[in-house]
Amino acid sequence: MSRMRSLSIRLGAVLLLAGLGAALIAWLNVRGEQPVSDALPTVVVSPGLVLRGAYLARAGNCAACHTERGGQAYAGGKALTTPFGIVYAGNLTPDEETGLGRWSADHFWRALHHGRSRDGRLLYPAFPYTEYTHVTREDSDALYAFLRTLPAVRQANSPHDLRFPYRTQAALAVWRALYFSPGGLAPEQDKSAEWNRGAYLVRGLGHCAACHAPRNFMGATQNNLGLDGGLMPMQNWYAPSLASSAEAGVQNWGIQEVVDLLKTGVSAKGAAMGPMAEVVYGSTQHLSEPDLQAMATYLRALPEHAPTRQPDTQVAPTSRELGAQVYKAQCAECHGARGEGRLGAYPALVGHRTVTQASSANLIKIIVHGGFPATTDGNPRPYGMPPFGQSLNDTEIAALASYVRSAWGNKASGVTPFDVNRVR
């Protein structure tokens, strides 16, 4: 009897703890939420508000995820591949059956600020409400007003294709309890208005941390403020650290050099390629000069962090010789015999941060797939680099990458054929 009683007490204690844990998770997932109105409309829509919302949609690059290639703008359907399965972007047009037609401004605000859909479901953070929670109610209302002016598109949302248990609301609730806390950005009184505006754009609508902050094994961003960089899941592009001048930090750049990069995709110090070129094309080239200067001010003021340590990968002399041969045959005509480049056309490889940073992923990507800055009003005919992935094998690409990372005074680690195969 005493043994049965002991087991009952233990079981009761476990159930009590489980109940308390479930209650805590439930509370963490609703904290700060206010009653939501179904009334339509709940904002006074004016032409000025719609224009402001259209601008903010560009700042958030909303169309990039919510427009399927060849599809109607903002009608959703685009597949976003994650380590946990596929998430499909939703329809943001005002169709009443498949879009936001029945959403009130309160529903939209709750989605941005709390990551919850109109029907109360928790949203997956592929929609970056972890950053959009910083967006103000005024800007949320402007975005809502703009989206309601779009042509309504009847396009049903595709169900997500996620593995168990990630597809369950219970698992998502636990994730949010651990890694998501809703809240705005209070202005820092010891900083200028320009810095605070830049912080709001970078950390909020710009959601730069979604790419430039490292992620843990559960896909949660770490060190949101540090923007210390990390490999982008499933894409194998490396989003370089914005806090290290050895990677993508702009602490020693001039304001105009940063503005030029965000506005045109190129500057005296570098060019945006890969996913960042897409951001410039779809978002930052459309921002106002004051907002670009604010972003530049904030990014230049980020505390400098030490660069990532170089891997200890040695390169055999035969590999270096092969790399020199490939470089001479394929690259020297544009980038110069000694990697000096050609001003205004082809970048110098000597000291180039994409070449010398600890991660060789982006260098490999560019060799394999080519490198193309964004086409912008300020750079309508950008120079591009052709892909070599079809003409060079993994061994040759590894040798070439190792060579340019160690030639002409560059001091970066070697690259192996396995590195190339993994990134390809």
Short mmCIF file of C-alpha atoms in Angstrom, two decimals:
data_model
loop_
_atom_site.label_atom_id
_atom_site.label_comp_id
_atom_site.label_asym_id
_atom_site.label_seq_id
_atom_site.Cartn_x
_atom_site.Cartn_y
_atom_site.Cartn_z
CA MET A 1 0.00 0.00 0.00
CA SER A 2 2.79 2.40 0.90
CA ARG A 3 4.45 1.72 -2.44
CA MET A 4 1.19 2.38 -4.30
CA ARG A 5 0.73 5.58 -2.34
CA SER A 6 4.30 6.71 -3.18
CA LEU A 7 3.73 6.06 -6.89
CA SER A 8 0.45 7.98 -6.75
CA ILE A 9 2.16 10.95 -5.11
CA ARG A 10 4.92 10.93 -7.73
CA LEU A 11 2.43 10.66 -10.56
CA GLY A 12 0.41 13.49 -9.08
CA ALA A 13 3.53 15.64 -8.80
CA VAL A 14 4.44 14.95 -12.44
CA LEU A 15 0.91 15.79 -13.59
CA LEU A 16 0.92 18.95 -11.49
CA LEU A 17 4.25 20.06 -12.99
CA ALA A 18 3.02 19.24 -16.49
CA GLY A 19 -0.13 21.25 -15.87
CA LEU A 20 1.83 24.21 -14.53
CA GLY A 21 4.19 24.01 -17.52
CA ALA A 22 1.27 23.94 -19.96
CA ALA A 23 -0.35 26.89 -18.17
CA LEU A 24 2.91 28.85 -18.33
CA ILE A 25 3.31 28.14 -22.04
CA ALA A 26 -0.30 29.16 -22.68
CA TRP A 27 0.18 32.42 -20.75
CA LEU A 28 3.44 33.24 -22.54
CA ASN A 29 1.63 32.83 -25.86
CA VAL A 30 -1.12 35.34 -25.03
CA ARG A 31 0.69 37.86 -22.85
CA GLY A 32 0.14 41.43 -23.93
CA GLU A 33 -2.68 40.59 -26.35
CA GLN A 34 -5.77 42.79 -26.33
CA PRO A 35 -9.32 41.95 -27.48
CA VAL A 36 -9.52 41.98 -31.29
CA SER A 37 -12.29 43.74 -33.16
CA ASP A 38 -13.92 42.17 -36.22
CA ALA A 39 -15.26 45.54 -37.32
CA LEU A 40 -14.32 46.71 -40.82
CA PRO A 41 -12.79 49.13 -41.47
CA THR A 42 -11.13 50.20 -38.23
CA VAL A 43 -8.78 52.75 -39.82
CA VAL A 44 -9.63 55.83 -41.85
CA VAL A 45 -8.12 55.05 -45.24
CA SER A 46 -6.70 58.09 -47.04
CA PRO A 47 -4.51 58.39 -50.13
CA GLY A 48 -1.64 59.53 -47.93
CA LEU A 49 -1.98 56.53 -45.63
CA VAL A 50 -2.06 54.14 -48.61
CA LEU A 51 1.09 55.71 -50.08
CA ARG A 52 2.81 55.39 -46.73
CA GLY A 53 1.73 51.74 -46.51
CA ALA A 54 3.06 51.03 -50.01
CA TYR A 55 6.39 52.53 -48.97
CA LEU A 56 6.50 50.45 -45.79
CA ALA A 57 5.68 47.30 -47.76
CA ARG A 58 8.78 48.01 -49.87
CA ALA A 59 10.80 48.61 -46.69
CA GLY A 60 9.70 45.20 -45.40
CA ASN A 61 10.21 43.58 -48.83
CA CYS A 62 6.83 41.90 -48.36
CA ALA A 63 6.36 41.04 -52.03
CA ALA A 64 9.55 38.95 -52.08
CA CYS A 65 7.93 36.20 -50.00
CA HIS A 66 4.26 36.80 -50.73
CA THR A 67 4.52 36.74 -54.53
CA GLU A 68 5.07 33.44 -56.31
CA ARG A 69 7.26 33.59 -59.39
CA GLY A 70 4.95 34.42 -62.28
CA GLY A 71 2.03 34.91 -59.91
CA GLN A 72 -0.12 37.85 -58.85
CA ALA A 73 1.54 40.38 -56.56
CA TYR A 74 1.02 39.65 -52.85
CA ALA A 75 -1.25 36.67 -53.61
CA GLY A 76 1.01 34.22 -51.76
CA GLY A 77 1.74 30.63 -52.68
CA LYS A 78 5.53 30.90 -52.63
CA ALA A 79 7.21 27.90 -50.99
CA LEU A 80 9.70 28.82 -48.26
CA THR A 81 11.96 25.87 -47.55
CA THR A 82 13.11 25.47 -43.94
CA PRO A 83 15.05 22.74 -42.09
CA PHE A 84 11.69 21.59 -40.68
CA GLY A 85 9.76 21.38 -43.95
CA ILE A 86 8.03 23.79 -46.32
CA VAL A 87 6.02 26.84 -45.29
CA TYR A 88 3.84 28.52 -47.92
CA ALA A 89 3.43 32.29 -47.86
CA GLY A 90 -0.13 33.50 -47.40
CA ASN A 91 -2.39 35.56 -49.65
CA LEU A 92 -2.26 39.24 -48.60
CA THR A 93 -4.77 40.54 -51.14
CA PRO A 94 -8.23 41.56 -49.86
CA ASP A 95 -10.07 38.51 -51.20
CA GLU A 96 -12.68 37.58 -48.61
CA GLU A 97 -12.35 33.82 -48.94
CA THR A 98 -8.60 33.28 -49.38
CA GLY A 99 -6.94 36.58 -48.46
CA LEU A 100 -7.24 39.34 -45.88
CA GLY A 101 -10.71 40.51 -46.93
CA ARG A 102 -12.28 39.61 -43.57
CA TRP A 103 -9.36 40.81 -41.50
CA SER A 104 -9.75 43.95 -39.45
CA ALA A 105 -6.87 46.31 -38.72
CA ASP A 106 -6.76 44.74 -35.24
CA HIS A 107 -6.31 41.28 -36.75
CA PHE A 108 -3.48 42.54 -38.94
CA TRP A 109 -1.80 44.28 -36.01
CA ARG A 110 -2.05 41.10 -33.95
CA ALA A 111 -0.38 39.12 -36.75
CA LEU A 112 2.55 41.53 -36.93
CA HIS A 113 2.91 42.13 -33.21
CA HIS A 114 1.92 38.76 -31.74
CA GLY A 115 2.28 36.29 -34.61
CA ARG A 116 -1.34 35.14 -34.51
CA SER A 117 -3.72 34.70 -37.45
CA ARG A 118 -7.30 35.98 -37.72
CA ASP A 119 -8.70 32.64 -36.55
CA GLY A 120 -6.38 32.55 -33.53
CA ARG A 121 -3.82 30.10 -34.93
CA LEU A 122 -0.19 30.71 -34.08
CA LEU A 123 1.86 31.70 -37.14
CA TYR A 124 5.18 30.14 -38.06
CA PRO A 125 8.17 32.47 -37.72
CA ALA A 126 9.08 32.05 -41.40
CA PHE A 127 6.79 35.10 -41.34
CA PRO A 128 9.25 37.20 -39.33
CA TYR A 129 6.95 38.49 -36.62
CA THR A 130 9.93 38.00 -34.30
CA GLU A 131 11.16 41.25 -35.91
CA TYR A 132 7.83 42.74 -37.05
CA THR A 133 6.72 42.85 -33.42
CA HIS A 134 8.77 46.07 -33.27
CA VAL A 135 6.59 47.75 -35.93
CA THR A 136 4.40 50.54 -34.54
CA ARG A 137 0.60 50.39 -34.62
CA GLU A 138 0.59 53.44 -36.91
CA ASP A 139 2.79 51.71 -39.47
CA SER A 140 0.77 48.50 -39.14
CA ASP A 141 -2.40 50.45 -39.97
CA ALA A 142 -0.70 52.04 -42.99
CA LEU A 143 0.37 48.64 -44.29
CA TYR A 144 -3.16 47.33 -43.75
CA ALA A 145 -4.64 50.28 -45.64
CA PHE A 146 -2.29 49.66 -48.59
CA LEU A 147 -3.00 45.93 -48.76
CA ARG A 148 -6.76 46.60 -48.84
CA THR A 149 -6.29 48.63 -52.05
CA LEU A 150 -4.73 45.71 -53.93
CA PRO A 151 -6.77 43.78 -56.50
CA ALA A 152 -8.43 40.86 -54.71
CA VAL A 153 -7.01 37.56 -55.95
CA ARG A 154 -8.92 34.33 -55.30
CA GLN A 155 -6.02 31.98 -54.55
CA ALA A 156 -6.32 29.45 -51.76
CA ASN A 157 -3.42 29.22 -49.34
CA SER A 158 -1.44 26.00 -49.60
CA PRO A 159 -1.19 23.94 -46.39
CA HIS A 160 2.29 23.86 -44.89
CA ASP A 161 4.28 20.68 -45.39
CA LEU A 162 6.14 20.37 -42.10
CA ARG A 163 7.43 17.26 -40.36
CA PHE A 164 6.00 16.04 -37.06
CA PRO A 165 6.04 17.50 -34.45
CA TYR A 166 6.86 20.86 -36.05
CA ARG A 167 3.50 20.98 -37.81
CA THR A 168 1.59 20.99 -34.53
CA GLN A 169 0.37 24.12 -32.75
CA ALA A 170 1.56 22.63 -29.46
CA ALA A 171 5.18 22.44 -30.67
CA LEU A 172 4.94 25.97 -32.05
CA ALA A 173 3.56 27.22 -28.73
CA VAL A 174 6.56 25.73 -26.90
CA TRP A 175 8.95 27.32 -29.42
CA ARG A 176 7.33 30.73 -28.97
CA ALA A 177 7.41 30.42 -25.19
CA LEU A 178 11.14 29.83 -25.41
CA TYR A 179 12.17 32.25 -28.14
CA PHE A 180 9.53 34.92 -28.81
CA SER A 181 8.60 37.92 -26.73
CA PRO A 182 6.31 40.56 -28.28
CA GLY A 183 7.26 44.18 -27.82
CA GLY A 184 8.08 47.46 -29.49
CA LEU A 185 11.31 49.44 -29.64
CA ALA A 186 11.53 52.29 -27.15
CA PRO A 187 13.71 55.14 -28.46
CA GLU A 188 17.09 55.32 -26.75
CA GLN A 189 17.35 58.78 -25.25
CA ASP A 190 21.14 58.99 -25.52
CA LYS A 191 21.00 58.33 -29.27
CA SER A 192 20.09 60.69 -32.09
CA ALA A 193 16.72 60.62 -33.85
CA GLU A 194 18.51 59.40 -36.96
CA TRP A 195 20.08 56.47 -35.08
CA ASN A 196 16.72 55.52 -33.56
CA ARG A 197 15.04 55.63 -36.97
CA GLY A 198 17.80 53.41 -38.35
CA ALA A 199 17.41 50.96 -35.46
CA TYR A 200 13.66 50.80 -36.12
CA LEU A 201 14.14 50.04 -39.82
CA VAL A 202 16.97 47.53 -39.36
CA ARG A 203 15.45 45.67 -36.42
CA GLY A 204 11.80 46.00 -37.42
CA LEU A 205 10.47 46.10 -40.96
CA GLY A 206 13.90 45.49 -42.48
CA HIS A 207 14.14 42.29 -40.36
CA CYS A 208 17.89 42.12 -41.05
CA ALA A 209 18.32 39.67 -38.17
CA ALA A 210 16.28 37.10 -40.08
CA CYS A 211 19.40 36.51 -42.19
CA HIS A 212 22.28 38.19 -40.37
CA ALA A 213 21.76 36.74 -36.88
CA PRO A 214 22.97 33.18 -36.19
CA ARG A 215 20.33 30.53 -35.47
CA ASN A 216 20.27 27.66 -32.99
CA PHE A 217 19.22 24.08 -33.70
CA MET A 218 15.56 25.06 -33.31
CA GLY A 219 15.79 27.82 -35.91
CA ALA A 220 15.62 30.68 -33.40
CA THR A 221 17.83 33.70 -34.03
CA GLN A 222 20.52 34.35 -31.49
CA ASN A 223 22.05 37.67 -30.50
CA ASN A 224 19.52 39.74 -32.46
CA LEU A 225 21.32 42.97 -31.64
CA GLY A 226 24.75 41.71 -32.63
CA LEU A 227 23.84 40.64 -36.16
CA ASP A 228 26.83 38.31 -36.03
CA GLY A 229 26.04 36.47 -39.24
CA GLY A 230 25.37 32.85 -40.05
CA LEU A 231 24.67 30.31 -42.77
CA MET A 232 21.19 30.84 -44.20
CA PRO A 233 19.20 27.62 -43.72
CA MET A 234 18.61 25.61 -46.91
CA GLN A 235 20.13 28.31 -49.14
CA ASN A 236 23.78 27.75 -48.18
CA TRP A 237 24.54 31.44 -48.59
CA TYR A 238 26.42 32.92 -45.64
CA ALA A 239 24.90 36.15 -44.31
CA PRO A 240 28.10 37.85 -43.10
CA SER A 241 28.37 39.54 -39.75
CA LEU A 242 27.33 43.18 -39.73
CA ALA A 243 29.30 43.62 -36.51
CA SER A 244 32.71 42.65 -37.93
CA SER A 245 34.65 44.80 -40.37
CA ALA A 246 36.32 41.58 -41.55
CA GLU A 247 32.94 40.44 -42.92
CA ALA A 248 30.10 42.89 -43.72
CA GLY A 249 30.53 45.46 -40.96
CA VAL A 250 30.52 49.06 -42.19
CA GLN A 251 31.96 50.69 -39.08
CA ASN A 252 34.87 52.13 -41.10
CA TRP A 253 32.78 53.09 -44.14
CA GLY A 254 31.54 56.58 -44.88
CA ILE A 255 27.81 57.27 -44.61
CA GLN A 256 27.51 57.79 -48.37
CA GLU A 257 29.30 54.52 -49.13
CA VAL A 258 26.70 52.63 -47.09
CA VAL A 259 23.85 54.58 -48.67
CA ASP A 260 25.22 53.85 -52.15
CA LEU A 261 25.34 50.12 -51.45
CA LEU A 262 21.74 50.05 -50.19
CA LYS A 263 20.47 52.37 -52.94
CA THR A 264 22.29 51.05 -56.00
CA GLY A 265 23.74 47.69 -54.96
CA VAL A 266 27.31 48.90 -55.48
CA SER A 267 29.65 51.31 -53.73
CA ALA A 268 33.33 52.15 -53.64
CA LYS A 269 33.75 49.46 -50.99
CA GLY A 270 31.81 46.53 -52.46
CA ALA A 271 28.71 45.16 -54.17
CA ALA A 272 25.61 43.29 -53.00
CA MET A 273 25.18 39.80 -54.49
CA GLY A 274 23.11 36.72 -53.84
CA PRO A 275 20.18 37.20 -51.44
CA MET A 276 21.36 40.72 -50.56
CA ALA A 277 21.11 41.74 -54.21
CA GLU A 278 17.46 40.63 -54.08
CA VAL A 279 16.92 42.81 -50.98
CA VAL A 280 18.42 45.82 -52.75
CA TYR A 281 16.32 45.18 -55.86
CA GLY A 282 13.01 44.66 -54.07
CA SER A 283 13.42 46.88 -51.04
CA THR A 284 16.26 49.23 -50.17
CA GLN A 285 16.65 50.91 -53.58
CA HIS A 286 13.13 52.26 -53.09
CA LEU A 287 13.76 53.84 -49.68
CA SER A 288 14.15 57.56 -49.15
CA GLU A 289 17.53 59.18 -48.71
CA PRO A 290 16.82 60.10 -45.05
CA ASP A 291 15.84 56.51 -44.23
CA LEU A 292 18.92 55.11 -45.97
CA GLN A 293 21.10 57.55 -44.06
CA ALA A 294 19.39 56.50 -40.82
CA MET A 295 20.09 52.84 -41.55
CA ALA A 296 23.69 53.69 -42.39
CA THR A 297 24.04 55.63 -39.14
CA TYR A 298 22.74 52.69 -37.11
CA LEU A 299 24.84 50.07 -38.91
CA ARG A 300 28.03 52.14 -38.63
CA ALA A 301 27.47 52.45 -34.87
CA LEU A 302 27.16 48.70 -34.21
CA PRO A 303 29.77 47.58 -31.66
CA GLU A 304 32.71 45.93 -33.42
CA HIS A 305 32.93 42.19 -32.78
CA ALA A 306 35.89 39.93 -33.39
CA PRO A 307 35.74 38.07 -36.72
CA THR A 308 34.92 34.39 -36.84
CA ARG A 309 38.02 32.26 -36.43
CA GLN A 310 39.38 30.83 -39.67
CA PRO A 311 39.09 27.03 -40.00
CA ASP A 312 42.37 25.16 -39.88
CA THR A 313 42.22 23.77 -43.43
CA GLN A 314 45.58 23.17 -45.08
CA VAL A 315 46.08 23.23 -48.84
CA ALA A 316 48.47 20.83 -50.56
CA PRO A 317 51.04 22.39 -52.93
CA THR A 318 49.52 20.46 -55.84
CA SER A 319 46.12 21.98 -55.10
CA ARG A 320 47.59 25.48 -55.01
CA GLU A 321 49.29 24.87 -58.37
CA LEU A 322 45.99 23.67 -59.84
CA GLY A 323 44.23 26.72 -58.44
CA ALA A 324 46.81 29.05 -59.99
CA GLN A 325 46.32 27.36 -63.36
CA VAL A 326 42.53 27.62 -63.19
CA TYR A 327 42.76 31.26 -62.11
CA LYS A 328 45.06 32.15 -65.00
CA ALA A 329 42.80 30.41 -67.51
CA GLN A 330 39.41 31.54 -66.22
CA CYS A 331 39.74 34.62 -64.00
CA ALA A 332 42.85 36.70 -64.67
CA GLU A 333 41.45 38.43 -67.75
CA CYS A 334 38.88 40.27 -65.64
CA HIS A 335 40.29 40.23 -62.10
CA GLY A 336 43.94 40.80 -63.08
CA ALA A 337 47.03 38.64 -62.89
CA ARG A 338 47.53 39.66 -59.27
CA GLY A 339 43.88 39.98 -58.28
CA GLU A 340 43.94 43.75 -58.67
CA GLY A 341 40.63 43.93 -60.52
CA ARG A 342 39.48 46.76 -62.76
CA LEU A 343 38.06 49.91 -61.20
CA GLY A 344 34.36 50.37 -61.88
CA ALA A 345 33.97 46.98 -63.51
CA TYR A 346 35.56 43.95 -61.85
CA PRO A 347 36.33 43.89 -58.13
CA ALA A 348 39.81 43.40 -56.79
CA LEU A 349 40.24 40.07 -55.02
CA VAL A 350 43.12 41.33 -52.88
CA GLY A 351 41.66 41.86 -49.41
CA HIS A 352 38.09 41.37 -50.66
CA ARG A 353 35.99 40.38 -47.67
CA THR A 354 33.94 37.77 -49.54
CA VAL A 355 37.23 36.11 -50.48
CA THR A 356 38.96 36.33 -47.10
CA GLN A 357 36.19 35.86 -44.50
CA ALA A 358 36.19 32.65 -42.47
CA SER A 359 33.26 31.13 -44.35
CA SER A 360 34.08 30.25 -47.94
CA ALA A 361 30.40 29.56 -48.76
CA ASN A 362 29.71 32.79 -50.67
CA LEU A 363 32.92 32.58 -52.67
CA ILE A 364 32.02 29.03 -53.70
CA LYS A 365 28.46 30.09 -54.52
CA ILE A 366 29.69 32.88 -56.78
CA ILE A 367 32.17 30.65 -58.58
CA VAL A 368 29.53 27.95 -59.10
CA HIS A 369 26.49 30.11 -59.91
CA GLY A 370 28.00 33.43 -60.95
CA GLY A 371 27.74 36.79 -59.26
CA PHE A 372 25.28 39.47 -60.27
CA PRO A 373 24.61 42.73 -58.42
CA ALA A 374 21.06 44.06 -58.44
CA THR A 375 19.77 46.03 -61.39
CA THR A 376 18.80 49.41 -59.98
CA ASP A 377 18.14 52.94 -61.19
CA GLY A 378 21.57 53.89 -59.93
CA ASN A 379 23.26 50.88 -61.56
CA PRO A 380 21.05 49.89 -64.51
CA ARG A 381 23.65 47.74 -66.28
CA PRO A 382 25.66 45.98 -63.59
CA TYR A 383 28.69 43.92 -64.48
CA GLY A 384 28.19 40.26 -63.69
CA MET A 385 30.36 37.20 -63.34
CA PRO A 386 29.40 34.07 -65.33
CA PRO A 387 28.90 30.73 -63.56
CA PHE A 388 31.63 28.11 -63.67
CA GLY A 389 29.75 25.31 -61.96
CA GLN A 390 29.18 23.46 -65.22
CA SER A 391 32.74 23.74 -66.54
CA LEU A 392 34.72 23.17 -63.33
CA ASN A 393 34.46 20.17 -61.03
CA ASP A 394 34.53 20.27 -57.22
CA THR A 395 38.29 19.67 -57.05
CA GLU A 396 39.03 22.52 -59.46
CA ILE A 397 36.65 24.92 -57.70
CA ALA A 398 38.17 24.05 -54.32
CA ALA A 399 41.66 24.62 -55.69
CA LEU A 400 40.65 27.95 -57.25
CA ALA A 401 38.95 29.15 -54.08
CA SER A 402 41.94 28.08 -51.98
CA TYR A 403 44.30 29.90 -54.31
CA VAL A 404 42.53 33.27 -54.27
CA ARG A 405 42.10 33.02 -50.48
CA SER A 406 45.84 32.67 -50.00
CA ALA A 407 47.43 34.58 -52.92
CA TRP A 408 48.63 38.21 -53.09
CA GLY A 409 48.77 38.60 -49.32
CA ASN A 410 45.32 37.13 -48.60
CA LYS A 411 45.45 34.96 -45.50
CA ALA A 412 42.36 32.78 -45.36
CA SER A 413 41.95 29.05 -44.87
CA GLY A 414 41.87 26.50 -47.65
CA VAL A 415 38.78 25.00 -49.26
CA THR A 416 38.18 21.30 -49.80
CA PRO A 417 36.13 19.53 -52.51
CA PHE A 418 33.78 18.47 -49.70
CA ASP A 419 33.19 22.17 -48.86
CA VAL A 420 32.28 22.80 -52.50
CA ASN A 421 29.97 19.80 -52.71
CA ARG A 422 28.17 20.81 -49.52
CA VAL A 423 27.53 24.35 -50.76
CA ARG A 424 26.61 23.36 -54.31
#
